[in-house]
XYZ file of C-alpha atoms in Angstrom:
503
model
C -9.069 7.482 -59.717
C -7.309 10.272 -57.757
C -7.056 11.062 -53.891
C -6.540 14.038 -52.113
C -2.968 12.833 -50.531
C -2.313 12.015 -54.054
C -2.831 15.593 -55.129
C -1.153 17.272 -52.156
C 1.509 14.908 -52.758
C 2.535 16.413 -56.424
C 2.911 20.056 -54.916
C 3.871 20.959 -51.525
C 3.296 24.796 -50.917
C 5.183 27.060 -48.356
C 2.030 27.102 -46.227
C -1.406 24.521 -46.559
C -4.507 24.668 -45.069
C -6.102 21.445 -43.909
C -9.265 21.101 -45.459
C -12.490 18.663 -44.632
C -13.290 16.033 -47.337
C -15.947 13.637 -48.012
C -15.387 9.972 -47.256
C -14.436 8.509 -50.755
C -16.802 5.305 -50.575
C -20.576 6.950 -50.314
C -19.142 9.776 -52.233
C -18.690 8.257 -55.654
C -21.687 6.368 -55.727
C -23.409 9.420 -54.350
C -22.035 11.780 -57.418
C -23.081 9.146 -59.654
C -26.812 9.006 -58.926
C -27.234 13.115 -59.087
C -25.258 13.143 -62.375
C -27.704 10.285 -63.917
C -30.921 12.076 -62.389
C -29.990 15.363 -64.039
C -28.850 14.179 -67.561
C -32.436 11.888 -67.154
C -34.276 15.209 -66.549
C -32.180 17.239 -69.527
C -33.282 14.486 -71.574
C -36.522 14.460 -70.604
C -37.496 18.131 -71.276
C -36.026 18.049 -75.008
C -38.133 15.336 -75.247
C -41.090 16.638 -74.259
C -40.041 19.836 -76.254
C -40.061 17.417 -79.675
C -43.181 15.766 -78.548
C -45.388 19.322 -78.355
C -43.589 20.410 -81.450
C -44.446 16.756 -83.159
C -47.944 17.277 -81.633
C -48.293 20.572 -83.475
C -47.111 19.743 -86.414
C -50.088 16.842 -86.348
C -52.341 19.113 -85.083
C -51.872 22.065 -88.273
C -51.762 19.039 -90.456
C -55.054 17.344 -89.041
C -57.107 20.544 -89.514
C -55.826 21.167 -93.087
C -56.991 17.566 -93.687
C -60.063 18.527 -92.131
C -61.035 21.500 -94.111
C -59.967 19.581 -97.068
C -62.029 16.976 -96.990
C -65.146 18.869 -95.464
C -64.940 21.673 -97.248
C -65.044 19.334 -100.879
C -68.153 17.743 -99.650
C -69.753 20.779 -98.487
C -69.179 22.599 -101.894
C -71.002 19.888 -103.387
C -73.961 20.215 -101.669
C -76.830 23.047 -101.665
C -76.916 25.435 -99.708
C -79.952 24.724 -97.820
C -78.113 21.480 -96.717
C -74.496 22.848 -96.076
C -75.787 24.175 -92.666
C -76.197 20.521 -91.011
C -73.601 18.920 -93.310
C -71.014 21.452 -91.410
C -72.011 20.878 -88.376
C -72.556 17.318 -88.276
C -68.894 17.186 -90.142
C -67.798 19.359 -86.877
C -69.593 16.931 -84.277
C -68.332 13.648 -85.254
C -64.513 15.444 -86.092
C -64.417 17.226 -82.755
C -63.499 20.610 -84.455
C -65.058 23.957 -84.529
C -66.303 24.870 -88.368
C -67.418 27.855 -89.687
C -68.277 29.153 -92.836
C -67.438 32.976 -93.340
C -67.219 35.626 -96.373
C -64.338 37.402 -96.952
C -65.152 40.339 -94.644
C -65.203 38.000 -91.740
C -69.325 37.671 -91.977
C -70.508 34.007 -90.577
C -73.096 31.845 -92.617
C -72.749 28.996 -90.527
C -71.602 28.757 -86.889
C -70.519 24.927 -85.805
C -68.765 26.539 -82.732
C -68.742 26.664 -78.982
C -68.899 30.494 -78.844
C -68.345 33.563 -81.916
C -64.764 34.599 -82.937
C -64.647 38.706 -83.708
C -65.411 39.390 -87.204
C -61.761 41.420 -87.445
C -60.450 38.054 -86.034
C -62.132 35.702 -88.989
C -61.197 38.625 -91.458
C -57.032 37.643 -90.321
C -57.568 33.830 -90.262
C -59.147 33.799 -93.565
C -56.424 35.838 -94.529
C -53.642 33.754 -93.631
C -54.956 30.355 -94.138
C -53.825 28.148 -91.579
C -51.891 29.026 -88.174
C -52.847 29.307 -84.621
C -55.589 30.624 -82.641
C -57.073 30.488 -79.319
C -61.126 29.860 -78.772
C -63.190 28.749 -76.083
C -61.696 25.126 -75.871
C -57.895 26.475 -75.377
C -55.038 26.557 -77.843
C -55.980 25.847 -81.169
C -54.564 25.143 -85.039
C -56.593 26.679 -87.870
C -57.052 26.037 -90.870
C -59.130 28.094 -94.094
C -60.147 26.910 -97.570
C -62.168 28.414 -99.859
C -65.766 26.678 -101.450
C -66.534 28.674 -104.683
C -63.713 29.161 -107.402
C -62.032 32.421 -107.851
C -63.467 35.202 -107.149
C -64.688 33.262 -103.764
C -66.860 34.762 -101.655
C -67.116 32.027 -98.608
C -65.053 30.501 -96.886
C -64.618 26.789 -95.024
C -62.696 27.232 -91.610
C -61.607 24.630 -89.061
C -60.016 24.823 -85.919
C -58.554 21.973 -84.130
C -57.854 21.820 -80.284
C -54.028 20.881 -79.422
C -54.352 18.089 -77.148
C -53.066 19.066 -72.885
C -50.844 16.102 -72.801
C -48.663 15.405 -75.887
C -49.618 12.439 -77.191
C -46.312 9.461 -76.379
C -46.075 11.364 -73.470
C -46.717 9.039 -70.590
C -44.863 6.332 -72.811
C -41.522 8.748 -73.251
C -41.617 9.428 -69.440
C -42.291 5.386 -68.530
C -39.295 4.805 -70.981
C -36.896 7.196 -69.524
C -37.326 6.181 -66.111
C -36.903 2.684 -66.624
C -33.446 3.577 -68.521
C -32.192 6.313 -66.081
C -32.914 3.608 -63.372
C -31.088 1.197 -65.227
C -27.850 2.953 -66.344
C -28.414 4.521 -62.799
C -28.060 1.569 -60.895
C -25.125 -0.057 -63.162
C -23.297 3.643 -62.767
C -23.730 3.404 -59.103
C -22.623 -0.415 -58.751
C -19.544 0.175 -60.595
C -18.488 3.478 -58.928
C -19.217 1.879 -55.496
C -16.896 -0.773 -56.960
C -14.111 1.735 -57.383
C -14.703 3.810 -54.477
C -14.636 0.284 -52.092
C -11.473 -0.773 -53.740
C -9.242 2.847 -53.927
C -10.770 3.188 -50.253
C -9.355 -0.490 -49.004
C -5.924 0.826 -50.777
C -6.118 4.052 -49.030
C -6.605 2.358 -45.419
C -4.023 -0.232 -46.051
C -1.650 2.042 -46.949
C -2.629 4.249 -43.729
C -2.540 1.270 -41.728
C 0.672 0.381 -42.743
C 2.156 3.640 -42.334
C 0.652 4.379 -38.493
C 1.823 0.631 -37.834
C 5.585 2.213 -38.465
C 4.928 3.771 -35.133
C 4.895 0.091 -33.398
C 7.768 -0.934 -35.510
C 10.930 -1.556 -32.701
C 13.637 -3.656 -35.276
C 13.495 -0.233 -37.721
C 13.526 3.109 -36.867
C 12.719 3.926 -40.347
C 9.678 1.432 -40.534
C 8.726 -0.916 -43.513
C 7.828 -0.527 -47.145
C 4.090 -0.694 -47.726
C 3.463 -3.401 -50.253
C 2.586 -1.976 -53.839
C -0.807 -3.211 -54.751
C -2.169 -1.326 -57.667
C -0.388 0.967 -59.884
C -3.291 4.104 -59.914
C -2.620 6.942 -57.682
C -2.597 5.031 -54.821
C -0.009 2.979 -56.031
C 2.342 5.938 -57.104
C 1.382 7.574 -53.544
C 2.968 4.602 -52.564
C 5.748 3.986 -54.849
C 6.551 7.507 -53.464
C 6.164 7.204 -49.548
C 8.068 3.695 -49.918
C 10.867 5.804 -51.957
C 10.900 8.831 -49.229
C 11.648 5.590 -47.108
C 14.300 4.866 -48.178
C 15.979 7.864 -48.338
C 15.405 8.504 -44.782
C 16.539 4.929 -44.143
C 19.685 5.909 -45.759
C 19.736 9.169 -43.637
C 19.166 6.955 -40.367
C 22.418 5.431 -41.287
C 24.398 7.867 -42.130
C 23.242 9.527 -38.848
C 23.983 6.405 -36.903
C 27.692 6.842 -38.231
C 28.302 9.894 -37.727
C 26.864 9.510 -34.205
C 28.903 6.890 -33.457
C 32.491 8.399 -35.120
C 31.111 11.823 -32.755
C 31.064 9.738 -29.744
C 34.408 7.307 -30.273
C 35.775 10.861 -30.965
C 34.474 12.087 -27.410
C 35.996 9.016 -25.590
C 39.396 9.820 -26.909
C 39.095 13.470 -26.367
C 38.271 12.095 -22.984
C 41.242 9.907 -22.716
C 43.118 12.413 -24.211
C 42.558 15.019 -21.790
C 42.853 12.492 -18.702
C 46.162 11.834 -20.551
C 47.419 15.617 -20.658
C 45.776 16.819 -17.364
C 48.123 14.226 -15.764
C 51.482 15.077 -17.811
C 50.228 18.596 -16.799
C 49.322 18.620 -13.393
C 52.284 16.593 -12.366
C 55.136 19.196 -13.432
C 52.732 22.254 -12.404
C 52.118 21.080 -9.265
C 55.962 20.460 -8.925
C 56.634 24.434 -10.242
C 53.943 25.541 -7.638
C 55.667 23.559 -4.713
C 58.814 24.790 -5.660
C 57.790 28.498 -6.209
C 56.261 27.932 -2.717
C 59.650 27.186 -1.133
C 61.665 30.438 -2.905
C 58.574 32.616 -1.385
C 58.780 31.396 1.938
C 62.906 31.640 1.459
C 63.643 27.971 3.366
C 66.413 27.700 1.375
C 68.034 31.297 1.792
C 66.508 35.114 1.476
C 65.571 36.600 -1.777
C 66.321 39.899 -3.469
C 62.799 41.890 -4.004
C 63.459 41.366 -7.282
C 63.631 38.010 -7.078
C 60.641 37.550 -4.815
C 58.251 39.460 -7.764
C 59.251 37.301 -9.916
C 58.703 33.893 -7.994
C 55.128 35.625 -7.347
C 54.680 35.967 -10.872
C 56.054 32.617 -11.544
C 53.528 31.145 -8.778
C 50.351 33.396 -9.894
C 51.270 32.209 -13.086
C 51.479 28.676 -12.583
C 48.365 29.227 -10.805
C 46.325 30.581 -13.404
C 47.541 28.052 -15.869
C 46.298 25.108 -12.866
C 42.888 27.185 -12.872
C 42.411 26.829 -16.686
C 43.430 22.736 -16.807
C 40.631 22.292 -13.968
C 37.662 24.623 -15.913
C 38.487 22.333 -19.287
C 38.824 19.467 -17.706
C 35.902 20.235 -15.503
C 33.577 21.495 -18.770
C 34.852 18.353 -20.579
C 33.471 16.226 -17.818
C 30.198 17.763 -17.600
C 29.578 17.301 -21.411
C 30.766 13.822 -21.306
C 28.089 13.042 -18.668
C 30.561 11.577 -16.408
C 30.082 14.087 -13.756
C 27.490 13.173 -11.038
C 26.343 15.214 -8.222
C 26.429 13.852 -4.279
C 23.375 15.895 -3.095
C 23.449 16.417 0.806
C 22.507 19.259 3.390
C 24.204 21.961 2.734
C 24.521 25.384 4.418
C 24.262 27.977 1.864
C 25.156 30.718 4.222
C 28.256 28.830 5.104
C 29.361 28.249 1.780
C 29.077 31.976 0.659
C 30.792 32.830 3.564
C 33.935 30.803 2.713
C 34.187 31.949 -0.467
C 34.179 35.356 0.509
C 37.050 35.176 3.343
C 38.936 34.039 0.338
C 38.106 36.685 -2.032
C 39.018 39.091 0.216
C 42.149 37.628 0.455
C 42.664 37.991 -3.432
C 41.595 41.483 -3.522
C 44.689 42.925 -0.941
C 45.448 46.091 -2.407
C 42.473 46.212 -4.837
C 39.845 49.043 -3.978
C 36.534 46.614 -3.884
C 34.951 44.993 -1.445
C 33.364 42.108 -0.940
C 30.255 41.799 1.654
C 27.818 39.022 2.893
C 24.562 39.654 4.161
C 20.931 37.729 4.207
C 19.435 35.298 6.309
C 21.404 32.441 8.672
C 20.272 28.549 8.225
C 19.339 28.285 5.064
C 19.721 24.980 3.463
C 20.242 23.947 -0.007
C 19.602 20.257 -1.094
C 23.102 20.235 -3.299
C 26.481 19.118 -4.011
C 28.550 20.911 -1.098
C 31.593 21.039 -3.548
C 29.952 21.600 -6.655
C 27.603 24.424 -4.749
C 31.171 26.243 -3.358
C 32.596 26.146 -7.247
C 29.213 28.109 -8.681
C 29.099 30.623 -6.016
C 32.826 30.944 -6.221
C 33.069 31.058 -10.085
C 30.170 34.057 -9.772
C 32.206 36.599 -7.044
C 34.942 35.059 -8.740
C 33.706 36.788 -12.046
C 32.307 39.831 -10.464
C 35.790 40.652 -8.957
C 37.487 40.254 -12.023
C 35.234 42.859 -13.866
C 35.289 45.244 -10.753
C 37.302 47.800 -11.238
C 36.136 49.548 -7.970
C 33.521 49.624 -5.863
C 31.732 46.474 -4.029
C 30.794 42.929 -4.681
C 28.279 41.768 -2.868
C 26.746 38.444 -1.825
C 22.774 37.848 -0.470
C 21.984 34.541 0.798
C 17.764 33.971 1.517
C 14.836 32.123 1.301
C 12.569 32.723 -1.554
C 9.172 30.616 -1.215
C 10.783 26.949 -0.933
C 13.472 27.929 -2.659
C 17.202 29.086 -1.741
C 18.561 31.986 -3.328
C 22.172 33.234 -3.467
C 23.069 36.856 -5.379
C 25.999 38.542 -6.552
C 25.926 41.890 -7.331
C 28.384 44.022 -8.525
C 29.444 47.848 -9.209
C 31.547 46.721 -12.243
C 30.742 48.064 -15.804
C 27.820 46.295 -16.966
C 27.228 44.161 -19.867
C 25.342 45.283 -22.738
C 21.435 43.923 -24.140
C 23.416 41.852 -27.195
C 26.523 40.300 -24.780
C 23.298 38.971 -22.732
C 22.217 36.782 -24.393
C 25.644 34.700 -25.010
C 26.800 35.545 -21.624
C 26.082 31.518 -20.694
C 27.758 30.245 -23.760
C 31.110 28.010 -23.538
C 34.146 30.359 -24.766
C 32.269 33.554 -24.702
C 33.441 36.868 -22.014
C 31.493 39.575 -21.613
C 33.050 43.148 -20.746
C 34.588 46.236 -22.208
C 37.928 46.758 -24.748
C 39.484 48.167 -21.697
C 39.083 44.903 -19.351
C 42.328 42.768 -19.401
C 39.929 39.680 -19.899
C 41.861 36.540 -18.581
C 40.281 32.805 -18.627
C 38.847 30.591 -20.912
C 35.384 31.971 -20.846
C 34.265 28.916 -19.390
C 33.444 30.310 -15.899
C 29.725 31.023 -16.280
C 28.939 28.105 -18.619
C 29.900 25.826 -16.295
C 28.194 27.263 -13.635
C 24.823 27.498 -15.621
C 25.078 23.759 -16.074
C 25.887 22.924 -12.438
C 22.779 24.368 -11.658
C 20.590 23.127 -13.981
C 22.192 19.363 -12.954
C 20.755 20.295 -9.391
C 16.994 21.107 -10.851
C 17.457 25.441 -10.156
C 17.958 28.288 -12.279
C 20.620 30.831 -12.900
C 19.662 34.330 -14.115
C 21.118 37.596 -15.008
C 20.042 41.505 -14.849
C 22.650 44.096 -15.513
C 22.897 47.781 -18.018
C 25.739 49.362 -19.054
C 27.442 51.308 -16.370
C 25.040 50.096 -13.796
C 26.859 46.631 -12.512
C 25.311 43.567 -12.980
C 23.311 40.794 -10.706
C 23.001 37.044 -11.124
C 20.429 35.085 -8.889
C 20.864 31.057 -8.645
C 18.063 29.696 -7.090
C 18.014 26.087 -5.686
C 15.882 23.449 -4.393
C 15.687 23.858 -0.100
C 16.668 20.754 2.081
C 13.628 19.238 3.231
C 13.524 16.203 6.425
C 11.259 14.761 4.397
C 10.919 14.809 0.872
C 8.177 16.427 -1.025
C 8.257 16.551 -4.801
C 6.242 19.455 -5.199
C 9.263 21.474 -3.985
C 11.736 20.652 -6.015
C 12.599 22.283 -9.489
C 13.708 19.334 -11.425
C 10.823 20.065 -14.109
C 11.317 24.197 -14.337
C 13.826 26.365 -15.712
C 12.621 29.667 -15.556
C 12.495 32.148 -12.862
C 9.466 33.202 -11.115
């Protein structure tokens, strides 16, 4: 007994095609019954093949009997008599008799019609053989009446019969015996069928119930219950089992060393950003204090290098807060406080402070788009993406402009930064977004982490929008976060919680 998951089971190809199969239970009783009914009919056309040649083998023997036996009596007889002796020898027989000379001349005609002289010349010729007369088919036979040198002949032909005698009896035998082994074939392979196709839906049951199975991931072994190829299908799918149990587990451990290795990352970060923050904060304050020269004027020297101290101290402050802020966001343990929020007002902060930074620089920074429109966002979490983007933009300007759009787009809000910096390239693209990763040229004095956009990228897709970039070498680049719009009244076919790509 085989099966076709058995089969597929033993090799497993690059690429299969399904294919459509027969049920198994009408199929073996099905294959059975045509198999039986075309050995019965093999059977039955040798037989009928020995019966004609039995038939005219009896046939050739019945008319040399024939001639024989008539042609003794005959030869006795005178020949004034031999006429009606023939032909009442030909009418109680059933044959055709003739008496011929040598030349093929007939004496005496006890036939249903004349045979050609040339004809009677051959058959007295030959003897005995075959022949074909008025009444169909026939088997002849010749014997001579007068000793050597005879000059007649005796010559008998005898009709082979339509229907082969044992005939009707063969084909009443055969039927009965096809129908027999027929019906005991059939029983038994519906037998097998029934019982491989019960094994085959229990063990399909059984594995479709795994889906219902809540105590074991992995599900439970299907019960071995014959040892044919459904059994080693079995024996097999309850092995793979338990390999993928044992995978399960060794997942489940390494999932949970990953995670008690994230909480103390965690804790050790909250640990460090203290012990960090504390004396930073007090080198800031301090650095503050020199500037401003409370405690006595400075030299210029002196002053450029508290400004490097505090720009410095600064930077390093800026770093702490992007790890500590990335760290948080792949924790989970950042949440947003969504609210009304003035998008226009936002961008607008940010850029009175870049302009600030850029004293000296030769960019500038510029606002423009529509007034009122409002986001449905994290105020504070809104003001770090748009500042970490013209934030990003300056740093890669060289000269030239920044600039920032605010709008509405459909019943969405959209914020843009362009830039007139150098570009990025088709392959920096498409890691731009990834954690540790800067984009620009050899000549760019690249300072950060490289956490910037990352984190920006997931603040926006915690509030449901999108963030997008378009830039070419040499040609500046643009990034576009859109965001869900502040509604009175809440409609869920505005927001964007279930998209993520850009009109």
């Amino acid at each position: 007994m085989s099966s076709p998951v058995g089969s597929a089971a033993k090799s497993s190809p690059p690429s299969v095609r399904a294919r459509t199969a027969w049920p198994l239970l009408p199929l073996a009783p099905l294959v059975v019954v045509v198999v039986g009914i075309a050995v019965a009919l093999a059977i039955g056309m040798v037989g009928k093949d020995q019966l004609v040649f039995a038939n005219d083998a009896h046939t050739a023997e019945r008319a040399s009997l024939l001639v024989d036996v008539v042609g003794a009596r005959v030869a006795g007889l005178p020949r004034a008599e031999q006429t009606d002796a023939v032909r009442l020898a030909a009418t109680r027989s059933g044959a055709e008799m003739l008496i011929v000379t040598l030349d093929g001349e007939v004496l005496v005609d006890a036939s249903l019609g004349a045979i050609g002289r040339e004809a009677l010349r051959e058959i007295v010729r030959r003897g005995e053989g075959e022949a074909i007369t008025r009444v169909g088919r026939t088997r002849f036979a010749a014997r001579a009446l007068e000793p050597s040198p005879a000059r007649r002949y005796l010559v008998a032909f005898v009709a082979r019969p339509a229907t082969p005698s044992g005939e009707p009896a063969l084909v009443s035998a055969l039927v009965a015996l096809t129908l027999l082994l027929i019906g005991v074939a059939a029983t038994v392979g519906y037998a097998v069928a029934r019982d491989a196709n019960a094994d085959i839906a229990f063990v399909t049951g059984r594995v479709l119930g795994m889906a219902h199975v809540r105590s074991e991931p992995t599900g439970e072994p299907v019960p071995l219950r014959t040892l044919d190829e459904v059994g080693k299908l079995t024996s097999a799918f309850n092995e793979l089992v338990g390999r993928f149990a044992a995978a399960e587990k060794t997942y489940r451990g390494d999932l949970e060393r990953a995670r008690s290795a994230d909480r103390d990352r965690a804790s050790f970060l909250a640990a460090v950003s203290h012990e960090l923050r504390s004396p930073l904060n007090a080198i800031l304050g301090f650095a503050d204090v020199l500037v401003t020269e409370v405690d006595g004027p400075l030299s210029p020297a002196a002053h450029e290098e508290v400004e490097q101290i505090r720009g410095s101290g600064a930077h390093l402050l800026e770093l702490i807060n992007d790890i500590l802020e990335f760290s948080a966001l792949e924790s989970g343990q950042l949440r947003l406080s969504r609210s009304k929020v003035d998008l226009g007002l936002v961008a607008a902060e940010v850029v009175r402070e870049a302009a600030g930074v850029l004293v000296g620089k030769p960019v500038r920074v510029s606002l423009s788009g529509e007034s009122g429109v409002h986001a449905n966002a994290d105020a504070r979490r809104l003001r770090q993406i748009v500042q970490n983007l013209v934030g990003n933009a300056i740093k890669f300007t060289q000269h030239g402009e920044v600039r920032v759009t605010v709008r509405r787009d459909g019943s969405r809000a959209r914020v843009s930064v362009e830039d007139t910096g150098p570009g990025i390239s088709a392959a920096e693209l498409a890691m731009i977004f990834e954690e540790y990763k800067q984009a620009g040229t050899e000549h760019v004095n690249r300072r950060g982490t490289g956490l910037g956009l990352a984190i920006a990228r997931r603040l926006v897709l915690m509030h449901g929008g999108i963030i997008r970039v378009d830039s070419e070498l040499g040609r500046g680049s643009a990034f576009d976060v859109i965001l869900p719009l502040w509604f009175e009244k809440a409609d869920p076919s505005t927001s964007l919680e279930g998209g993520r790509q850009a009109p």
